[in-house]
Coordinates of C-alpha atoms and ligand atoms in Angstrom, one line a residue:
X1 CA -81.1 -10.2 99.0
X2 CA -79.5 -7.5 100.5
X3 CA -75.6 -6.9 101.1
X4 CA -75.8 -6.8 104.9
X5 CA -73.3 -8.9 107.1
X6 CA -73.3 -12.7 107.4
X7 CA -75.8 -14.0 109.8
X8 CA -74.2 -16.1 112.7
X9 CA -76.3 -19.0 110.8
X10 CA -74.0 -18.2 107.7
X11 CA -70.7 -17.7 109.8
X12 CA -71.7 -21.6 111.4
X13 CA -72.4 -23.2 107.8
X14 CA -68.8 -21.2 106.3
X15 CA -67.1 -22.7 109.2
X16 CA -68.7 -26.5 109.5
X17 CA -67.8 -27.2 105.5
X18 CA -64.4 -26.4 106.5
X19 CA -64.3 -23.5 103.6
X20 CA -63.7 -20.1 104.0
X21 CA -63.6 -16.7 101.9
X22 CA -63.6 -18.5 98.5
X23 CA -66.6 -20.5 99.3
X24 CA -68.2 -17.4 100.7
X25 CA -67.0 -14.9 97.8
X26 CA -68.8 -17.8 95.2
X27 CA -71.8 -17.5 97.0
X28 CA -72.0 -14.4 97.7
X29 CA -71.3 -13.7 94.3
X30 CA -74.2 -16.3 93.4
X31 CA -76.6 -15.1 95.7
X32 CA -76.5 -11.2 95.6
X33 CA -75.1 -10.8 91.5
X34 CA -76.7 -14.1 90.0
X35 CA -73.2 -14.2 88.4
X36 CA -73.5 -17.9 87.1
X37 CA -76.3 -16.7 85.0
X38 CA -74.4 -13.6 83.6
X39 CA -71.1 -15.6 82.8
X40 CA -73.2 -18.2 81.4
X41 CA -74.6 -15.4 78.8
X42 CA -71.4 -14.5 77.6
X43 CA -71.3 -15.6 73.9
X44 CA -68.1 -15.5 71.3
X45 CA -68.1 -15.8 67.5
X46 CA -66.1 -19.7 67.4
X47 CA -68.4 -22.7 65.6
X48 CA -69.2 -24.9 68.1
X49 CA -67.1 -24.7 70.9
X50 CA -66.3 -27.6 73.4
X51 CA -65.7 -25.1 76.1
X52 CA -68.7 -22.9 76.1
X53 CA -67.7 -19.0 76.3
X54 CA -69.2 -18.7 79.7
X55 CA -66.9 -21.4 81.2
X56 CA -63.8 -19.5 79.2
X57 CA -65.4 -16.5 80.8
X58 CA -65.7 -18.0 84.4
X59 CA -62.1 -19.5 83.5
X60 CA -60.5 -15.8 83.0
X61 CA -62.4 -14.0 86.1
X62 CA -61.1 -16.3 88.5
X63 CA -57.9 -16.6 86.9
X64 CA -57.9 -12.7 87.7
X65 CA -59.5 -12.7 91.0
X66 CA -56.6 -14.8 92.0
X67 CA -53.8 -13.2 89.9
X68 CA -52.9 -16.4 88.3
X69 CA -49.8 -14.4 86.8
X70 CA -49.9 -16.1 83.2
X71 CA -51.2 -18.3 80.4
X72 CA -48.4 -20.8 81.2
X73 CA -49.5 -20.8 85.1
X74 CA -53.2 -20.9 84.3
X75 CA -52.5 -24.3 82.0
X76 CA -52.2 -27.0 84.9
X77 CA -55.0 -25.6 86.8
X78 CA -57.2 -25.7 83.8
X79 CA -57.1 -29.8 84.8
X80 CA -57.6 -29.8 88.2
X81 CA -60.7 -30.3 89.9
X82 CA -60.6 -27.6 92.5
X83 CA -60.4 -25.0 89.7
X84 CA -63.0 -26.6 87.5
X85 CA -65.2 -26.8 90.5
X86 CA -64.6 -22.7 90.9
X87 CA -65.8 -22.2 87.5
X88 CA -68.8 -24.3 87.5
X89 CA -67.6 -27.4 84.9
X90 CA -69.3 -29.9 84.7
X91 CA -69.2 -33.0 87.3
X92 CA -66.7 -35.7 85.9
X93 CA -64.8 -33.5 83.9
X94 CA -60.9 -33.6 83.5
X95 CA -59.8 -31.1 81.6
X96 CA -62.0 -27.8 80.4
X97 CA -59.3 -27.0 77.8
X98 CA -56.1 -25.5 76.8
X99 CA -54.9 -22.3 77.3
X100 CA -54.7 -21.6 73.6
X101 CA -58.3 -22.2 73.2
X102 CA -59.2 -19.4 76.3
X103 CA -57.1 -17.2 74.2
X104 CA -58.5 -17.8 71.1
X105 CA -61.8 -17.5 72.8
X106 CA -61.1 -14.2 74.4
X107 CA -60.5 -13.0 70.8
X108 CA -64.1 -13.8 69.5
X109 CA -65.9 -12.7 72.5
X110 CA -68.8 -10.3 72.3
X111 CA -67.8 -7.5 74.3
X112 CA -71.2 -6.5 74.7
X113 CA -72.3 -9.7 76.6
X114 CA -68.6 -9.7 78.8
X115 CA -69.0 -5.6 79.7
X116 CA -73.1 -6.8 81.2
X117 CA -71.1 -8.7 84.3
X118 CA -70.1 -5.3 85.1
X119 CA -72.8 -3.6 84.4
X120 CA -75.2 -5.4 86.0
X121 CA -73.2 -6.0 89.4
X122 CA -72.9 -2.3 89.8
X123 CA -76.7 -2.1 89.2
X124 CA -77.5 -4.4 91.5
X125 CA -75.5 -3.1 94.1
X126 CA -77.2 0.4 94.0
X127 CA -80.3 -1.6 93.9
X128 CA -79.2 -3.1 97.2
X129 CA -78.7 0.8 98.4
X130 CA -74.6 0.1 98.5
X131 CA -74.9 3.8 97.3
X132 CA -77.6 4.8 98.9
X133 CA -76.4 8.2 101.3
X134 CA -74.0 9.0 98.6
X135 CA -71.2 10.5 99.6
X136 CA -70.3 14.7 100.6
X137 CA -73.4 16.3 99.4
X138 CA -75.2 13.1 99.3
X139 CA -73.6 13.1 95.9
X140 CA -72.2 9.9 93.6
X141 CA -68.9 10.7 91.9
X142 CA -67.1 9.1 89.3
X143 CA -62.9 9.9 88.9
X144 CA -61.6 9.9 85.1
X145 CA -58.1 9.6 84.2
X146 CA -56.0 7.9 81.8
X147 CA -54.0 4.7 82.6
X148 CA -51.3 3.1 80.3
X149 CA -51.7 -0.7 81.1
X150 CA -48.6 -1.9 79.4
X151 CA -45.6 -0.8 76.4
X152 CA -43.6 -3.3 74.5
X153 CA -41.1 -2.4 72.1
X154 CA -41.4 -5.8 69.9
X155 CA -45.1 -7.0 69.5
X156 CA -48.1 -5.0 68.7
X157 CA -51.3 -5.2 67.3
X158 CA -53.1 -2.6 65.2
X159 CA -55.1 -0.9 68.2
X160 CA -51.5 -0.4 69.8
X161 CA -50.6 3.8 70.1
X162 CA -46.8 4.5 69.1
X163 CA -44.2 6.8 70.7
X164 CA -40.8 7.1 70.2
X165 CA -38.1 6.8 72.3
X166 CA -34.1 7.4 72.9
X167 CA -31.9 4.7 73.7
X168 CA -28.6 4.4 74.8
X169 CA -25.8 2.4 75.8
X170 CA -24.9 1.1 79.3
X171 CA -22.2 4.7 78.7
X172 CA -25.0 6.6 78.4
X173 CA -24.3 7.0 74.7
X174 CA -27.2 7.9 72.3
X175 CA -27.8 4.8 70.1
X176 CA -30.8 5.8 68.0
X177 CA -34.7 5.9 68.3
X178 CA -36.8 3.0 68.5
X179 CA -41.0 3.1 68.6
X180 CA -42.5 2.1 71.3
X181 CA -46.1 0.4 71.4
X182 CA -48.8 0.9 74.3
X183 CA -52.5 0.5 75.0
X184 CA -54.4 3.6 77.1
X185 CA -57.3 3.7 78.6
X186 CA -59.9 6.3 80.1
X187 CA -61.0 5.1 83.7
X188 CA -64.1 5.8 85.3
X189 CA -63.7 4.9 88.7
X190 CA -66.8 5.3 91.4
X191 CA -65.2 6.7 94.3
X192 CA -66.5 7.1 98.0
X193 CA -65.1 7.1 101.6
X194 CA -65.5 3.1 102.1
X195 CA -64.6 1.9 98.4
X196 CA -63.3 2.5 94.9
X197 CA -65.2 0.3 91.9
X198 CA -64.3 0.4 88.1
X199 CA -67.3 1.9 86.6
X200 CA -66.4 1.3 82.8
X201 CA -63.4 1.7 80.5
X202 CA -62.6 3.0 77.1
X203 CA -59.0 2.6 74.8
X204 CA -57.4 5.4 73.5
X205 CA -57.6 4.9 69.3
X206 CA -54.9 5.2 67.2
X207 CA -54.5 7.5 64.0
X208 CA -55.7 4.3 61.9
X209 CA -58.8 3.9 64.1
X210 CA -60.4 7.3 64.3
X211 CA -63.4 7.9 62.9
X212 CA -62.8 10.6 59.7
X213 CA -63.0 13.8 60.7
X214 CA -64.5 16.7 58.6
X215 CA -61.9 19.3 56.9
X216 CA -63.2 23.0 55.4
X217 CA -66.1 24.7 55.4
X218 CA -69.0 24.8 53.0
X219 CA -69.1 23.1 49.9
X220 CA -65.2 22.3 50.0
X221 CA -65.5 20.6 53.4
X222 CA -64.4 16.9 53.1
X223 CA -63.7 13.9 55.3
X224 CA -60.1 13.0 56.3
X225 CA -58.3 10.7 58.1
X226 CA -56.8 12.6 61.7
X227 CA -52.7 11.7 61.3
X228 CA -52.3 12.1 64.6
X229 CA -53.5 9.3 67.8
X230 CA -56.4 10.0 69.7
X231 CA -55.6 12.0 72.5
X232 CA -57.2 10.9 76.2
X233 CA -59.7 13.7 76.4
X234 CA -61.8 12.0 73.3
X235 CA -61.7 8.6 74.7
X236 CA -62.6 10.0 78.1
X237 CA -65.3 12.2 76.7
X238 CA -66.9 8.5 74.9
X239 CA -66.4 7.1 78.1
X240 CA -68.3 9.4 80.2
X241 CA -71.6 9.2 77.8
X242 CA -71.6 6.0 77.6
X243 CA -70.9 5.8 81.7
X244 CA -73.9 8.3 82.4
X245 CA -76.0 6.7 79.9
X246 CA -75.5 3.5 81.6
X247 CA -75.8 4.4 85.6
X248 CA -78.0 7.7 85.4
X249 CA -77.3 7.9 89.1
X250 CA -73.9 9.3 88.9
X251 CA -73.8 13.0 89.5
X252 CA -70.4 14.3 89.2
X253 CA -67.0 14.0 87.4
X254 CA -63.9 14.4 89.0
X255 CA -61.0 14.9 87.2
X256 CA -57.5 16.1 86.8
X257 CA -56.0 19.2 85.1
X258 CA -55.9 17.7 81.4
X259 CA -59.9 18.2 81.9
X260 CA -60.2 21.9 82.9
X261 CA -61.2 23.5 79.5
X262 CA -64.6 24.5 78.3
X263 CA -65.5 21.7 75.9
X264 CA -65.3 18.9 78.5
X265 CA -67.3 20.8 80.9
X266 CA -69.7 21.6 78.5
X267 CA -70.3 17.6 77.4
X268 CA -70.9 16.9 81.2
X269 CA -73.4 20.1 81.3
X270 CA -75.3 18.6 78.6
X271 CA -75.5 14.9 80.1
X272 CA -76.3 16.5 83.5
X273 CA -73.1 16.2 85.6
X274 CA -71.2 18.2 87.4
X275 CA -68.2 18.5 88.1
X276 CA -64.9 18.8 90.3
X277 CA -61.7 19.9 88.4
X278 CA -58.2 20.3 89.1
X279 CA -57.1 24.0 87.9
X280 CA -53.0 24.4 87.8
X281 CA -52.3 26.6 85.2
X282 CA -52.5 30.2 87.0
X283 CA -52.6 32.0 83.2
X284 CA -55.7 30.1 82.2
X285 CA -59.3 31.4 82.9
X286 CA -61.5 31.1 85.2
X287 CA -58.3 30.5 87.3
X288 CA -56.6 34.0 86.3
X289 CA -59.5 35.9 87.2
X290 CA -60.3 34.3 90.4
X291 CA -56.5 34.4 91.4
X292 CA -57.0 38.4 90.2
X293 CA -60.1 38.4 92.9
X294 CA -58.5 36.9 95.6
X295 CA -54.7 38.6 95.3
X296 CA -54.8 40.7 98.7
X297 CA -58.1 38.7 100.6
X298 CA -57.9 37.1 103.6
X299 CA -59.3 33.3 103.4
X300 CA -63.0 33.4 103.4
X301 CA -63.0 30.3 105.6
X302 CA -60.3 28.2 107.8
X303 CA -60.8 24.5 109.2
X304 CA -59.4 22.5 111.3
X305 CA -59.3 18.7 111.3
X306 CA -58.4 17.2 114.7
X307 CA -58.7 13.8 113.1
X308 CA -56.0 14.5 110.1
X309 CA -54.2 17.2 111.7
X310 CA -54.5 20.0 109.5
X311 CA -55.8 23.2 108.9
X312 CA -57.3 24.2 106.0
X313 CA -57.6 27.9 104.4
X314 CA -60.6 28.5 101.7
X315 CA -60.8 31.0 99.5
X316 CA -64.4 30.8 97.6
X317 CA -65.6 32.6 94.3
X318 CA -68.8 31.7 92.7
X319 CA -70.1 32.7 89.3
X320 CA -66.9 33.1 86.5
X321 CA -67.5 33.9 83.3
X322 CA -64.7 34.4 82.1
X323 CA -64.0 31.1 80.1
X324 CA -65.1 32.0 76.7
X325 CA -65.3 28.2 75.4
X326 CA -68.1 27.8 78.2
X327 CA -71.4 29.1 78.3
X328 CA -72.4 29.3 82.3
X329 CA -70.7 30.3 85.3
X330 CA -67.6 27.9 86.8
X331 CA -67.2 28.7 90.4
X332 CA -63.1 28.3 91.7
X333 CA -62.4 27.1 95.3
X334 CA -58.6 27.3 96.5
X335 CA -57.7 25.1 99.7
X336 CA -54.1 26.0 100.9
X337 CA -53.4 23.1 103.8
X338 CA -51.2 23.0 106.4
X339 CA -49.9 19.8 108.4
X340 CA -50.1 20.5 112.0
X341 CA -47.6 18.2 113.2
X342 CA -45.2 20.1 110.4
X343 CA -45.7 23.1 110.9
X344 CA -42.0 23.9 109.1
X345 CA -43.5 22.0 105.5
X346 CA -45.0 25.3 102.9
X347 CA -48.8 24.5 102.6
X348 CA -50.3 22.2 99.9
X349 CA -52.2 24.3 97.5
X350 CA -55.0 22.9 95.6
X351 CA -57.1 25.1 92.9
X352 CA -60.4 23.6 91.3
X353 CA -63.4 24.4 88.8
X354 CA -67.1 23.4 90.0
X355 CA -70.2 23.2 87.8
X356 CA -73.2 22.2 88.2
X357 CA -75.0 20.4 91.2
X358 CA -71.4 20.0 92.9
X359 CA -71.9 23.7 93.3
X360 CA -73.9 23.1 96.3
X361 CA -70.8 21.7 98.0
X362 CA -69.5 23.8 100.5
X363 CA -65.6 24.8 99.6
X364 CA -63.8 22.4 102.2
X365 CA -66.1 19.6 101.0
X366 CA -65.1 20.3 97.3
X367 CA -61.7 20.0 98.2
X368 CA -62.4 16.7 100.1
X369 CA -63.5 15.9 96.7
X370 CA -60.8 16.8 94.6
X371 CA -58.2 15.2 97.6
X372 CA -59.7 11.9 97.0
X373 CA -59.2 11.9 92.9
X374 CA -55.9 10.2 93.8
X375 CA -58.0 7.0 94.7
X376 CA -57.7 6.6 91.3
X377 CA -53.7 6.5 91.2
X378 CA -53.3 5.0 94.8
X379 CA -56.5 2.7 94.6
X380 CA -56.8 1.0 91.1
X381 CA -54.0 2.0 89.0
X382 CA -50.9 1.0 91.8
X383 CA -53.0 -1.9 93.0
X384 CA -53.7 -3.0 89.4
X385 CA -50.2 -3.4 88.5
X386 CA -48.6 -4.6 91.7
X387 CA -50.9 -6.8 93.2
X388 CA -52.6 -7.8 90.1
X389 CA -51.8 -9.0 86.6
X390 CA -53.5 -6.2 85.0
X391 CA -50.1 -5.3 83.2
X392 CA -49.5 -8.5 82.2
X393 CA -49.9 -9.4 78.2
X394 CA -52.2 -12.6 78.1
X395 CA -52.8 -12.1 75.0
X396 CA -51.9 -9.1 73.0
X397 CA -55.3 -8.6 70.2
X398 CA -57.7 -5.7 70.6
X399 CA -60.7 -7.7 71.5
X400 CA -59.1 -10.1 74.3
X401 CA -57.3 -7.4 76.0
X402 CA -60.9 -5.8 76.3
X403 CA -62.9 -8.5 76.8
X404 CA -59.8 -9.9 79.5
X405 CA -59.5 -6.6 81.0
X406 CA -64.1 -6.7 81.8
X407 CA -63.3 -9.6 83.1
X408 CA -60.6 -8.4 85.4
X409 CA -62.6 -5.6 86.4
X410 CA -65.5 -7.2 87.4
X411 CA -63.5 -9.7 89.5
X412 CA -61.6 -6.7 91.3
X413 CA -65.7 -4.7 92.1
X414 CA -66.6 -8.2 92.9
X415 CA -63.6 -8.8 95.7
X416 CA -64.3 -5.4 96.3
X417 CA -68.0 -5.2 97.6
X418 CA -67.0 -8.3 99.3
X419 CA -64.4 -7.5 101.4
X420 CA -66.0 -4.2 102.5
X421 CA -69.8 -5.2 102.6
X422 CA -68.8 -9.1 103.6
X423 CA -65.8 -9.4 105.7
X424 CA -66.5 -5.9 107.8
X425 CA -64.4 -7.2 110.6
X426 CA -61.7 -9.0 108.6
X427 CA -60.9 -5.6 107.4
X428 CA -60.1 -4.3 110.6
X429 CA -58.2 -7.2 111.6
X430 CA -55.8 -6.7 108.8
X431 CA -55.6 -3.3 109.8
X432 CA -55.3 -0.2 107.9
X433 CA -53.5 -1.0 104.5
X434 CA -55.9 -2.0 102.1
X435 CA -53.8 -3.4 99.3
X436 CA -52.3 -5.8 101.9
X437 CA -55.4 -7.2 103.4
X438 CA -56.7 -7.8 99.8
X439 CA -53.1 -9.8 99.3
X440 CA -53.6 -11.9 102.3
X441 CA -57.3 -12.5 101.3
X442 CA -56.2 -14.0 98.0
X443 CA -53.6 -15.7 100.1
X444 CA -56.2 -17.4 101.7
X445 CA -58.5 -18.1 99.0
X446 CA -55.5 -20.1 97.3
X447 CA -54.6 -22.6 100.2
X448 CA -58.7 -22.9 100.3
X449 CA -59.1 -23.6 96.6
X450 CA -55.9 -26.4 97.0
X451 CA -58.5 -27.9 99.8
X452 CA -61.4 -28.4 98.0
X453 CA -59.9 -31.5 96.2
X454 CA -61.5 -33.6 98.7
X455 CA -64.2 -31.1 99.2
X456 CA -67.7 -31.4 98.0
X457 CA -70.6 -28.9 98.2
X458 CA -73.2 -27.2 96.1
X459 CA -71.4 -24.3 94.6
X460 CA -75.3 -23.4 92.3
Ligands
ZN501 ZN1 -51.5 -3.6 70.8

């Protein structure tokens, strides 16, 4: 099956059943992911269940693709027939069960089984050549970068990171210190001109969590426990083995500041990436030297773009070695841009590292590159906590905010390749603003689902 538009055949049957972009997302999602199947392999560790884990499953997914805001707002639709009918129940069921039991069930969920909806969406979509041409360079990137989902200063839960912060008065006066709790993550997120998908996710560990690390040389050396949290580097730099073991395809890393140092570019030399970094500080190498090289040049290259209305100076230098924590040559690229239609505004500056096969970019396509890291922050992380519930605390336990947060994920790739591989015209009626569109799609989808109480079809 191949993720081509509808057929007009296909645009008849959505219209005759009188159901639209749910009915079409479910199949869509049945026919090109086999979803049914996956959910139905999730497994948990409860004894006998009433509700198996893939209906639980089923239950959160949907309960994110349509940012259901809570547990207490999920609870009457877990006895209505529409929803049951969304998440493949039974015939003749009332009630799957109660919201406690999803939460209980979310707790005892094998991760490995929940993270494989992902997994094997993404899979199939670059078996279906989504990613076929790539993108500049004919080239599949991946953006890291750390995203706090939520803080509370009253519950927590022992994967929970501490900071602490001031407090005052209304006045302004100080009135003490107070820890805070969070959960951070490392984000991969697949990024191209069309589309952003969630590629995988990894938490941040606290001190308690780390595994030991080794202290002294020799035959005084000794394990220890780190007293500090994990910082966002080591989670990312789990996250992106496990990401490149997973989808070999993926070529390069791009990534902010926090990652331009040698030992991160080294791991992504030795699993075969390149990569695209952000370089700001002007006293660090390979930046120094570069900025030493270029101090009274003229830019190697200038561009203009009718289209964005801007023009773009490049400066180019190729084969640093001047990082002594790296062992290979980092070429620099800086892109100083100008807005045409504001002429008056100082230029944009943008500095960045390249390795590996991202080398072969030429220097206003690696700032292209670099420009589109804030997908990341504009795409997924704003969308994720305004438009979805992503910040909200279903349940606050290591294990259900992963295995919730999979599920949430695959429901936002899923809505994802559907809107922009599905509903190619409905995107350009809604015009440009993509978070919007997606809010009037769910909209939409919610009126439909109130419909299908008197609705019957063949949702298999
Ligand atoms: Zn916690």
């Amino acid at each position: 099956m191949s993720d081509s538009a509808p057929t007009p055949r296909e645009e008849v049957e959505a219209q005759r059943v009188g159901a639209g972009q749910l009915r079409r997302l479910v199949a869509y999602a049945s026919k090109v992911f086999d979803l049914g199947s996956w959910l139905a392999r999730v497994e948990d560790a409860r004894r006998k269940p009433l509700t198996l884990p893939g209906l639980i499953a089923a239950t959160v997914l949907y309960a994110g693709l349509l940012r259901i805001r809570s547990f207490n707002a999920l609870e009457p639709r877990l006895g209505e027939k529409p929803f049951l009918r969304l998440v493949g129940a039974a015939p003749g069921r009332q009630r799957l069960c109660s919201v406690d039991t999803v939460g209980r069930a979310l707790c005892r969920m094998d991760l490995h089984s929940v993270r494989a909806i992902l997994v094997s969406m993404l899979h199939k979509a670059e078996r279906n050549k989504v990613f076929r041409e790539g993108w500049h360079g004919a080239l599949r990137y991946v953006a890291i970068d750390g995203w706090e989902a939520f803080c509370s200063r009253h519950r927590h839960c022992p994967e929970c990171l501490v900071r602490r912060v001031k407090i005052k008065a209304k006045d302004g006066t100080p009135i003490g210190v107070v820890p805070e709790y969070y959960h951070r993550y490392a984000v991969a997120l697949l990024i191209d001109e069309r589309f952003d998908l969630v590629v995988d996710i990894e938490p941040v560990l606290p001190k308690d969590l780390r595994p030991l690390i080794v202290k002294g040389k020799g035959p005084t050396a000794r394990l220890v426990k780190s007293s500090l949290d994990e910082g966002e580097l080591t989670a990312a730099t789990r996250l992106i083995r496990r990401v490149k073991q997973t989808f070999g395809w993926i070529d390069v890393v791009v990534a902010d500041a926090l990652y331009a140092n040698g030992p991160f570019l080294t791991v992504l030399d030795s699993l075969g990436l390149g990569a695209v970094i952000i370089a700001h500080k002007e006293g660090d190498e390979p930046l120094r030297e570069a900025l030493h090289l270029w101090a009274d040049e003229a830019p190697h290259k200038i561009v203009e773009d009718d289209n964005a209305h801007e023009r773009t100076s490049l400066w180019d230098c190729r084969d640093l070695e001047t990082l002594t924590t790296y062992d290979g040559k980092i070429r620099c690229v800086r892109g100083c841009v100008t807005r045409l239609k504001h002429p008056e505004q100082p230029p944009s500056t943008w500095c960045m590292l390249v390795t590996g096969k991202a080398i072969r970019l030429s220097p206003e396509k690696v700032l292209a590159v670099a420009r589109a890291r804030w997908h990341i922050e504009n795409t997924a992380f704003h969308q994720w906590t305004t438009r979805w519930r992503f910040g909200h605390v279903f349940r606050h336990h290591p294990d259900a905010l992963r295995s919730l947060f999979w599920l949430f994920l695959s429901a936002f790739d899923l809505l994802t390749l559907f809107q922009y591989l599905q509903l190619r015209s409905y995107g350009r009626d809604c015009g440009k603003n993509v978070t919007r569109t997606i809010s009037r799609l769910i909209d939409e989808m919610l009126d439909e689902l109130a419909c299908w109480q008197t609705l019957v079809w063949d949702s298999s």
